[in-house]
Amino acid sequence: MKASSLSFQAAVLFVIAGMIWGLVMAISDDHSAMPAHAHLNLLGWVSLFLFGIYYRLRASLERSRAAMTQVWLWIVGTVVQAVGVGLVTTGHDSGEPLAAGGSLVVLASMLLFAWLVFQGERADALLRSATAPAE
Ligand code: HEM
């Protein structure tokens, strides 16, 4: 599978789960899990979809092991963090290690993504200067 396809498909599953969670909060009139809902939607839907767009634009990364690792780390970290934050904000302190661990995993994933972006943009700049017509 390509990194962008994994990102897009996981993102729509996350937003469906996040929207259902939002509806449950609204109907029950219990918004205590709001931070977890917000993180699930912003990490799982918005960020993951943006990763997918970048990988679709950078075709050379689509099948790279580093890009696939980055996306999988993000998916796992997002689930673990959302569960942990949800537990903590609903009064279960046992969720703290999950919230912390998931946060560190998504940070690691973002560092890997930053490295991929810097590498990709540098390679692109080199290619452009090499193929630019001589003056
Ligand atoms: C069916 C769809 C959704 C429902 C029913 C829903 C419901 C809710 C509810 C009830 C809250 C708590 C509001 C409060 O206590 O002040 C909330 C907060 C929030 N939601 Fe959603 N939501 C939905 C979709 C989304 C999506 C798609 C995103 C992001 C792309 C999102 C991002 C947020 C954020 C960031 C907050 C926190 C807002 C704040 O800090 O006041 N939600 N949502």
JSON list of C-alpha atoms and ligand atoms in Angstrom, two decimals:
[
{"chain": "A", "resi": 1, "resn": "MET", "atom": "CA", "xyz": [0.00, 0.00, 0.00]},
{"chain": "A", "resi": 2, "resn": "LYS", "atom": "CA", "xyz": [1.12, 3.57, -0.63]},
{"chain": "A", "resi": 3, "resn": "ALA", "atom": "CA", "xyz": [1.72, 5.96, 2.31]},
{"chain": "A", "resi": 4, "resn": "SER", "atom": "CA", "xyz": [-0.92, 8.38, 1.01]},
{"chain": "A", "resi": 5, "resn": "SER", "atom": "CA", "xyz": [-3.58, 5.65, 0.64]},
{"chain": "A", "resi": 6, "resn": "LEU", "atom": "CA", "xyz": [-2.95, 4.45, 4.19]},
{"chain": "A", "resi": 7, "resn": "SER", "atom": "CA", "xyz": [-3.16, 8.05, 5.46]},
{"chain": "A", "resi": 8, "resn": "PHE", "atom": "CA", "xyz": [-6.40, 8.85, 3.63]},
{"chain": "A", "resi": 9, "resn": "GLN", "atom": "CA", "xyz": [-8.16, 5.62, 4.61]},
{"chain": "A", "resi": 10, "resn": "ALA", "atom": "CA", "xyz": [-7.10, 5.80, 8.26]},
{"chain": "A", "resi": 11, "resn": "ALA", "atom": "CA", "xyz": [-8.09, 9.49, 8.38]},
{"chain": "A", "resi": 12, "resn": "VAL", "atom": "CA", "xyz": [-11.68, 8.86, 7.29]},
{"chain": "A", "resi": 13, "resn": "LEU", "atom": "CA", "xyz": [-12.02, 6.04, 9.83]},
{"chain": "A", "resi": 14, "resn": "PHE", "atom": "CA", "xyz": [-10.70, 8.35, 12.57]},
{"chain": "A", "resi": 15, "resn": "VAL", "atom": "CA", "xyz": [-13.11, 11.15, 11.71]},
{"chain": "A", "resi": 16, "resn": "ILE", "atom": "CA", "xyz": [-16.10, 8.78, 11.67]},
{"chain": "A", "resi": 17, "resn": "ALA", "atom": "CA", "xyz": [-15.08, 7.57, 15.15]},
{"chain": "A", "resi": 18, "resn": "GLY", "atom": "CA", "xyz": [-14.43, 11.17, 16.26]},
{"chain": "A", "resi": 19, "resn": "MET", "atom": "CA", "xyz": [-17.80, 12.39, 15.00]},
{"chain": "A", "resi": 20, "resn": "ILE", "atom": "CA", "xyz": [-19.66, 9.55, 16.69]},
{"chain": "A", "resi": 21, "resn": "TRP", "atom": "CA", "xyz": [-17.76, 10.37, 19.91]},
{"chain": "A", "resi": 22, "resn": "GLY", "atom": "CA", "xyz": [-18.82, 14.02, 19.50]},
{"chain": "A", "resi": 23, "resn": "LEU", "atom": "CA", "xyz": [-22.45, 13.03, 19.04]},
{"chain": "A", "resi": 24, "resn": "VAL", "atom": "CA", "xyz": [-22.31, 10.80, 22.12]},
{"chain": "A", "resi": 25, "resn": "MET", "atom": "CA", "xyz": [-20.91, 13.75, 24.14]},
{"chain": "A", "resi": 26, "resn": "ALA", "atom": "CA", "xyz": [-23.58, 16.09, 22.82]},
{"chain": "A", "resi": 27, "resn": "ILE", "atom": "CA", "xyz": [-26.49, 13.70, 23.38]},
{"chain": "A", "resi": 28, "resn": "SER", "atom": "CA", "xyz": [-25.34, 12.66, 26.88]},
{"chain": "A", "resi": 29, "resn": "ASP", "atom": "CA", "xyz": [-24.61, 16.29, 27.77]},
{"chain": "A", "resi": 30, "resn": "ASP", "atom": "CA", "xyz": [-21.31, 15.07, 29.20]},
{"chain": "A", "resi": 31, "resn": "HIS", "atom": "CA", "xyz": [-18.41, 16.92, 27.55]},
{"chain": "A", "resi": 32, "resn": "SER", "atom": "CA", "xyz": [-15.72, 15.66, 29.93]},
{"chain": "A", "resi": 33, "resn": "ALA", "atom": "CA", "xyz": [-14.00, 13.69, 27.15]},
{"chain": "A", "resi": 34, "resn": "MET", "atom": "CA", "xyz": [-13.84, 16.79, 24.93]},
{"chain": "A", "resi": 35, "resn": "PRO", "atom": "CA", "xyz": [-10.01, 17.06, 24.87]},
{"chain": "A", "resi": 36, "resn": "ALA", "atom": "CA", "xyz": [-9.75, 13.45, 23.69]},
{"chain": "A", "resi": 37, "resn": "HIS", "atom": "CA", "xyz": [-12.39, 14.00, 20.99]},
{"chain": "A", "resi": 38, "resn": "ALA", "atom": "CA", "xyz": [-10.56, 17.14, 19.84]},
{"chain": "A", "resi": 39, "resn": "HIS", "atom": "CA", "xyz": [-7.18, 15.37, 19.70]},
{"chain": "A", "resi": 40, "resn": "LEU", "atom": "CA", "xyz": [-8.62, 12.35, 17.91]},
{"chain": "A", "resi": 41, "resn": "ASN", "atom": "CA", "xyz": [-10.11, 14.58, 15.22]},
{"chain": "A", "resi": 42, "resn": "LEU", "atom": "CA", "xyz": [-7.17, 16.93, 14.83]},
{"chain": "A", "resi": 43, "resn": "LEU", "atom": "CA", "xyz": [-4.44, 14.26, 14.89]},
{"chain": "A", "resi": 44, "resn": "GLY", "atom": "CA", "xyz": [-6.44, 11.44, 13.31]},
{"chain": "A", "resi": 45, "resn": "TRP", "atom": "CA", "xyz": [-8.37, 13.37, 10.68]},
{"chain": "A", "resi": 46, "resn": "VAL", "atom": "CA", "xyz": [-6.77, 16.73, 9.91]},
{"chain": "A", "resi": 47, "resn": "SER", "atom": "CA", "xyz": [-3.06, 15.88, 10.36]},
{"chain": "A", "resi": 48, "resn": "LEU", "atom": "CA", "xyz": [-3.27, 12.42, 8.82]},
{"chain": "A", "resi": 49, "resn": "PHE", "atom": "CA", "xyz": [-5.10, 13.74, 5.77]},
{"chain": "A", "resi": 50, "resn": "LEU", "atom": "CA", "xyz": [-2.42, 16.45, 5.38]},
{"chain": "A", "resi": 51, "resn": "PHE", "atom": "CA", "xyz": [0.32, 13.77, 5.52]},
{"chain": "A", "resi": 52, "resn": "GLY", "atom": "CA", "xyz": [-1.56, 11.92, 2.78]},
{"chain": "A", "resi": 53, "resn": "ILE", "atom": "CA", "xyz": [-1.63, 15.01, 0.55]},
{"chain": "A", "resi": 54, "resn": "TYR", "atom": "CA", "xyz": [2.12, 15.56, 1.04]},
{"chain": "A", "resi": 55, "resn": "TYR", "atom": "CA", "xyz": [2.93, 11.93, 0.19]},
{"chain": "A", "resi": 56, "resn": "ARG", "atom": "CA", "xyz": [0.65, 12.07, -2.87]},
{"chain": "A", "resi": 57, "resn": "LEU", "atom": "CA", "xyz": [2.58, 15.17, -4.03]},
{"chain": "A", "resi": 58, "resn": "ARG", "atom": "CA", "xyz": [5.99, 13.54, -3.29]},
{"chain": "A", "resi": 59, "resn": "ALA", "atom": "CA", "xyz": [5.60, 10.37, -5.33]},
{"chain": "A", "resi": 60, "resn": "SER", "atom": "CA", "xyz": [9.15, 9.25, -4.48]},
{"chain": "A", "resi": 61, "resn": "LEU", "atom": "CA", "xyz": [8.14, 8.82, -0.82]},
{"chain": "A", "resi": 62, "resn": "GLU", "atom": "CA", "xyz": [4.95, 6.87, -1.48]},
{"chain": "A", "resi": 63, "resn": "ARG", "atom": "CA", "xyz": [6.52, 3.44, -1.07]},
{"chain": "A", "resi": 64, "resn": "SER", "atom": "CA", "xyz": [9.41, 4.37, 1.23]},
{"chain": "A", "resi": 65, "resn": "ARG", "atom": "CA", "xyz": [9.72, 2.39, 4.43]},
{"chain": "A", "resi": 66, "resn": "ALA", "atom": "CA", "xyz": [10.32, 5.59, 6.41]},
{"chain": "A", "resi": 67, "resn": "ALA", "atom": "CA", "xyz": [7.05, 7.14, 5.20]},
{"chain": "A", "resi": 68, "resn": "MET", "atom": "CA", "xyz": [5.05, 3.98, 5.99]},
{"chain": "A", "resi": 69, "resn": "THR", "atom": "CA", "xyz": [6.67, 3.82, 9.44]},
{"chain": "A", "resi": 70, "resn": "GLN", "atom": "CA", "xyz": [5.79, 7.47, 10.00]},
{"chain": "A", "resi": 71, "resn": "VAL", "atom": "CA", "xyz": [2.13, 6.92, 9.13]},
{"chain": "A", "resi": 72, "resn": "TRP", "atom": "CA", "xyz": [1.81, 3.74, 11.23]},
{"chain": "A", "resi": 73, "resn": "LEU", "atom": "CA", "xyz": [3.47, 5.41, 14.23]},
{"chain": "A", "resi": 74, "resn": "TRP", "atom": "CA", "xyz": [0.99, 8.28, 13.88]},
{"chain": "A", "resi": 75, "resn": "ILE", "atom": "CA", "xyz": [-2.00, 5.92, 13.72]},
{"chain": "A", "resi": 76, "resn": "VAL", "atom": "CA", "xyz": [-0.92, 3.89, 16.77]},
{"chain": "A", "resi": 77, "resn": "GLY", "atom": "CA", "xyz": [0.12, 7.00, 18.74]},
{"chain": "A", "resi": 78, "resn": "THR", "atom": "CA", "xyz": [-3.17, 8.75, 18.01]},
{"chain": "A", "resi": 79, "resn": "VAL", "atom": "CA", "xyz": [-5.27, 5.79, 19.21]},
{"chain": "A", "resi": 80, "resn": "VAL", "atom": "CA", "xyz": [-3.20, 5.33, 22.37]},
{"chain": "A", "resi": 81, "resn": "GLN", "atom": "CA", "xyz": [-3.17, 9.05, 23.16]},
{"chain": "A", "resi": 82, "resn": "ALA", "atom": "CA", "xyz": [-6.92, 9.49, 22.57]},
{"chain": "A", "resi": 83, "resn": "VAL", "atom": "CA", "xyz": [-7.74, 6.55, 24.84]},
{"chain": "A", "resi": 84, "resn": "GLY", "atom": "CA", "xyz": [-5.33, 7.85, 27.51]},
{"chain": "A", "resi": 85, "resn": "VAL", "atom": "CA", "xyz": [-6.59, 11.44, 27.40]},
{"chain": "A", "resi": 86, "resn": "GLY", "atom": "CA", "xyz": [-10.20, 10.19, 27.39]},
{"chain": "A", "resi": 87, "resn": "LEU", "atom": "CA", "xyz": [-9.54, 8.11, 30.51]},
{"chain": "A", "resi": 88, "resn": "VAL", "atom": "CA", "xyz": [-7.77, 10.95, 32.34]},
{"chain": "A", "resi": 89, "resn": "THR", "atom": "CA", "xyz": [-10.42, 13.59, 31.59]},
{"chain": "A", "resi": 90, "resn": "THR", "atom": "CA", "xyz": [-13.22, 11.25, 32.68]},
{"chain": "A", "resi": 91, "resn": "GLY", "atom": "CA", "xyz": [-11.55, 10.72, 36.05]},
{"chain": "A", "resi": 92, "resn": "HIS", "atom": "CA", "xyz": [-9.41, 7.61, 35.46]},
{"chain": "A", "resi": 93, "resn": "ASP", "atom": "CA", "xyz": [-5.83, 8.48, 36.34]},
{"chain": "A", "resi": 94, "resn": "SER", "atom": "CA", "xyz": [-4.78, 5.05, 35.06]},
{"chain": "A", "resi": 95, "resn": "GLY", "atom": "CA", "xyz": [-4.92, 6.62, 31.58]},
{"chain": "A", "resi": 96, "resn": "GLU", "atom": "CA", "xyz": [-1.91, 8.85, 32.27]},
{"chain": "A", "resi": 97, "resn": "PRO", "atom": "CA", "xyz": [0.78, 6.44, 30.99]},
{"chain": "A", "resi": 98, "resn": "LEU", "atom": "CA", "xyz": [-1.25, 5.93, 27.81]},
{"chain": "A", "resi": 99, "resn": "ALA", "atom": "CA", "xyz": [-1.68, 9.67, 27.29]},
{"chain": "A", "resi": 100, "resn": "ALA", "atom": "CA", "xyz": [2.05, 10.23, 27.86]},
{"chain": "A", "resi": 101, "resn": "GLY", "atom": "CA", "xyz": [3.18, 7.25, 25.78]},
{"chain": "A", "resi": 102, "resn": "GLY", "atom": "CA", "xyz": [0.85, 8.07, 22.89]},
{"chain": "A", "resi": 103, "resn": "SER", "atom": "CA", "xyz": [2.01, 11.69, 22.93]},
{"chain": "A", "resi": 104, "resn": "LEU", "atom": "CA", "xyz": [5.66, 10.63, 22.70]},
{"chain": "A", "resi": 105, "resn": "VAL", "atom": "CA", "xyz": [4.86, 8.29, 19.80]},
{"chain": "A", "resi": 106, "resn": "VAL", "atom": "CA", "xyz": [3.11, 11.04, 17.80]},
{"chain": "A", "resi": 107, "resn": "LEU", "atom": "CA", "xyz": [6.00, 13.39, 18.56]},
{"chain": "A", "resi": 108, "resn": "ALA", "atom": "CA", "xyz": [8.47, 10.77, 17.27]},
{"chain": "A", "resi": 109, "resn": "SER", "atom": "CA", "xyz": [6.32, 10.35, 14.18]},
{"chain": "A", "resi": 110, "resn": "MET", "atom": "CA", "xyz": [6.25, 14.12, 13.58]},
{"chain": "A", "resi": 111, "resn": "LEU", "atom": "CA", "xyz": [10.05, 14.30, 13.92]},
{"chain": "A", "resi": 112, "resn": "LEU", "atom": "CA", "xyz": [10.34, 11.56, 11.30]},
{"chain": "A", "resi": 113, "resn": "PHE", "atom": "CA", "xyz": [7.90, 13.45, 9.06]},
{"chain": "A", "resi": 114, "resn": "ALA", "atom": "CA", "xyz": [9.92, 16.66, 9.48]},
{"chain": "A", "resi": 115, "resn": "TRP", "atom": "CA", "xyz": [13.07, 14.78, 8.43]},
{"chain": "A", "resi": 116, "resn": "LEU", "atom": "CA", "xyz": [11.27, 13.41, 5.36]},
{"chain": "A", "resi": 117, "resn": "VAL", "atom": "CA", "xyz": [10.03, 16.89, 4.42]},
{"chain": "A", "resi": 118, "resn": "PHE", "atom": "CA", "xyz": [13.49, 18.45, 4.76]},
{"chain": "A", "resi": 119, "resn": "GLN", "atom": "CA", "xyz": [15.07, 15.62, 2.75]},
{"chain": "A", "resi": 120, "resn": "GLY", "atom": "CA", "xyz": [12.37, 15.81, 0.08]},
{"chain": "A", "resi": 121, "resn": "GLU", "atom": "CA", "xyz": [12.52, 19.57, -0.31]},
{"chain": "A", "resi": 122, "resn": "ARG", "atom": "CA", "xyz": [16.33, 19.55, -0.50]},
{"chain": "A", "resi": 123, "resn": "ALA", "atom": "CA", "xyz": [16.29, 16.83, -3.17]},
{"chain": "A", "resi": 124, "resn": "ASP", "atom": "CA", "xyz": [13.67, 18.79, -5.09]},
{"chain": "A", "resi": 125, "resn": "ALA", "atom": "CA", "xyz": [15.75, 21.99, -4.98]},
{"chain": "A", "resi": 126, "resn": "LEU", "atom": "CA", "xyz": [18.84, 20.10, -6.22]},
{"chain": "A", "resi": 127, "resn": "LEU", "atom": "CA", "xyz": [16.85, 18.54, -9.07]},
{"chain": "A", "resi": 128, "resn": "ARG", "atom": "CA", "xyz": [15.44, 21.91, -10.10]},
{"chain": "A", "resi": 129, "resn": "SER", "atom": "CA", "xyz": [18.88, 23.56, -10.18]},
{"chain": "A", "resi": 130, "resn": "ALA", "atom": "CA", "xyz": [20.33, 20.62, -12.15]},
{"chain": "A", "resi": 131, "resn": "THR", "atom": "CA", "xyz": [17.58, 20.70, -14.78]},
{"chain": "A", "resi": 132, "resn": "ALA", "atom": "CA", "xyz": [17.25, 24.50, -15.04]},
{"chain": "A", "resi": 133, "resn": "PRO", "atom": "CA", "xyz": [18.24, 25.81, -18.49]},
{"chain": "A", "resi": 134, "resn": "ALA", "atom": "CA", "xyz": [21.75, 27.34, -18.57]},
{"chain": "A", "resi": 135, "resn": "GLU", "atom": "CA", "xyz": [21.79, 31.13, -18.90]},
{"chain": "B", "resi": 1, "resn": "HEM", "atom": "C1", "xyz": [-20.54, 14.86, 14.29]},
{"chain": "B", "resi": 1, "resn": "HEM", "atom": "C2", "xyz": [-19.49, 15.66, 14.41]},
{"chain": "B", "resi": 1, "resn": "HEM", "atom": "C3", "xyz": [-19.05, 16.29, 15.69]},
{"chain": "B", "resi": 1, "resn": "HEM", "atom": "C4", "xyz": [-19.74, 16.48, 16.86]},
{"chain": "B", "resi": 1, "resn": "HEM", "atom": "C5", "xyz": [-21.18, 16.09, 17.19]},
{"chain": "B", "resi": 1, "resn": "HEM", "atom": "C6", "xyz": [-18.86, 17.17, 17.78]},
{"chain": "B", "resi": 1, "resn": "HEM", "atom": "C7", "xyz": [-19.18, 17.52, 19.09]},
{"chain": "B", "resi": 1, "resn": "HEM", "atom": "C8", "xyz": [-18.37, 18.21, 19.93]},
{"chain": "B", "resi": 1, "resn": "HEM", "atom": "C9", "xyz": [-18.71, 18.60, 21.29]},
{"chain": "B", "resi": 1, "resn": "HEM", "atom": "C10", "xyz": [-20.03, 18.27, 22.01]},
{"chain": "B", "resi": 1, "resn": "HEM", "atom": "C11", "xyz": [-17.65, 19.26, 21.82]},
{"chain": "B", "resi": 1, "resn": "HEM", "atom": "C12", "xyz": [-17.54, 19.84, 23.25]},
{"chain": "B", "resi": 1, "resn": "HEM", "atom": "C13", "xyz": [-17.78, 21.35, 23.20]},
{"chain": "B", "resi": 1, "resn": "HEM", "atom": "C14", "xyz": [-17.59, 21.98, 24.58]},
{"chain": "B", "resi": 1, "resn": "HEM", "atom": "O1", "xyz": [-17.73, 21.29, 25.61]},
{"chain": "B", "resi": 1, "resn": "HEM", "atom": "O2", "xyz": [-17.30, 23.18, 24.63]},
{"chain": "B", "resi": 1, "resn": "HEM", "atom": "C15", "xyz": [-16.64, 19.32, 20.79]},
{"chain": "B", "resi": 1, "resn": "HEM", "atom": "C16", "xyz": [-15.42, 19.94, 20.94]},
{"chain": "B", "resi": 1, "resn": "HEM", "atom": "C17", "xyz": [-14.44, 19.99, 19.95]},
{"chain": "B", "resi": 1, "resn": "HEM", "atom": "N1", "xyz": [-14.49, 19.39, 18.71]},
{"chain": "B", "resi": 1, "resn": "HEM", "atom": "FE1", "xyz": [-16.04, 18.33, 17.97]},
{"chain": "B", "resi": 1, "resn": "HEM", "atom": "N2", "xyz": [-17.66, 17.37, 17.15]},
{"chain": "B", "resi": 1, "resn": "HEM", "atom": "C18", "xyz": [-17.73, 16.86, 15.89]},
{"chain": "B", "resi": 1, "resn": "HEM", "atom": "C19", "xyz": [-16.72, 16.86, 14.93]},
{"chain": "B", "resi": 1, "resn": "HEM", "atom": "C20", "xyz": [-15.47, 17.45, 15.07]},
{"chain": "B", "resi": 1, "resn": "HEM", "atom": "C21", "xyz": [-14.42, 17.49, 14.07]},
{"chain": "B", "resi": 1, "resn": "HEM", "atom": "C22", "xyz": [-14.55, 16.85, 12.68]},
{"chain": "B", "resi": 1, "resn": "HEM", "atom": "C23", "xyz": [-13.38, 18.18, 14.60]},
{"chain": "B", "resi": 1, "resn": "HEM", "atom": "C24", "xyz": [-12.05, 18.52, 14.01]},
{"chain": "B", "resi": 1, "resn": "HEM", "atom": "C25", "xyz": [-11.75, 18.49, 12.72]},
{"chain": "B", "resi": 1, "resn": "HEM", "atom": "C26", "xyz": [-13.76, 18.56, 15.93]},
{"chain": "B", "resi": 1, "resn": "HEM", "atom": "C27", "xyz": [-12.96, 19.27, 16.79]},
{"chain": "B", "resi": 1, "resn": "HEM", "atom": "C28", "xyz": [-13.33, 19.69, 18.04]},
{"chain": "B", "resi": 1, "resn": "HEM", "atom": "C29", "xyz": [-12.49, 20.53, 18.88]},
{"chain": "B", "resi": 1, "resn": "HEM", "atom": "C30", "xyz": [-11.11, 21.09, 18.54]},
{"chain": "B", "resi": 1, "resn": "HEM", "atom": "C31", "xyz": [-13.17, 20.72, 20.08]},
{"chain": "B", "resi": 1, "resn": "HEM", "atom": "C32", "xyz": [-12.73, 21.51, 21.30]},
{"chain": "B", "resi": 1, "resn": "HEM", "atom": "C33", "xyz": [-13.32, 22.91, 21.18]},
{"chain": "B", "resi": 1, "resn": "HEM", "atom": "C34", "xyz": [-12.96, 23.75, 22.41]},
{"chain": "B", "resi": 1, "resn": "HEM", "atom": "O3", "xyz": [-11.81, 23.74, 22.86]},
{"chain": "B", "resi": 1, "resn": "HEM", "atom": "O4", "xyz": [-13.84, 24.44, 22.91]},
{"chain": "B", "resi": 1, "resn": "HEM", "atom": "N3", "xyz": [-15.02, 18.10, 16.19]},
{"chain": "B", "resi": 1, "resn": "HEM", "atom": "N4", "xyz": [-17.09, 18.68, 19.67]}
]
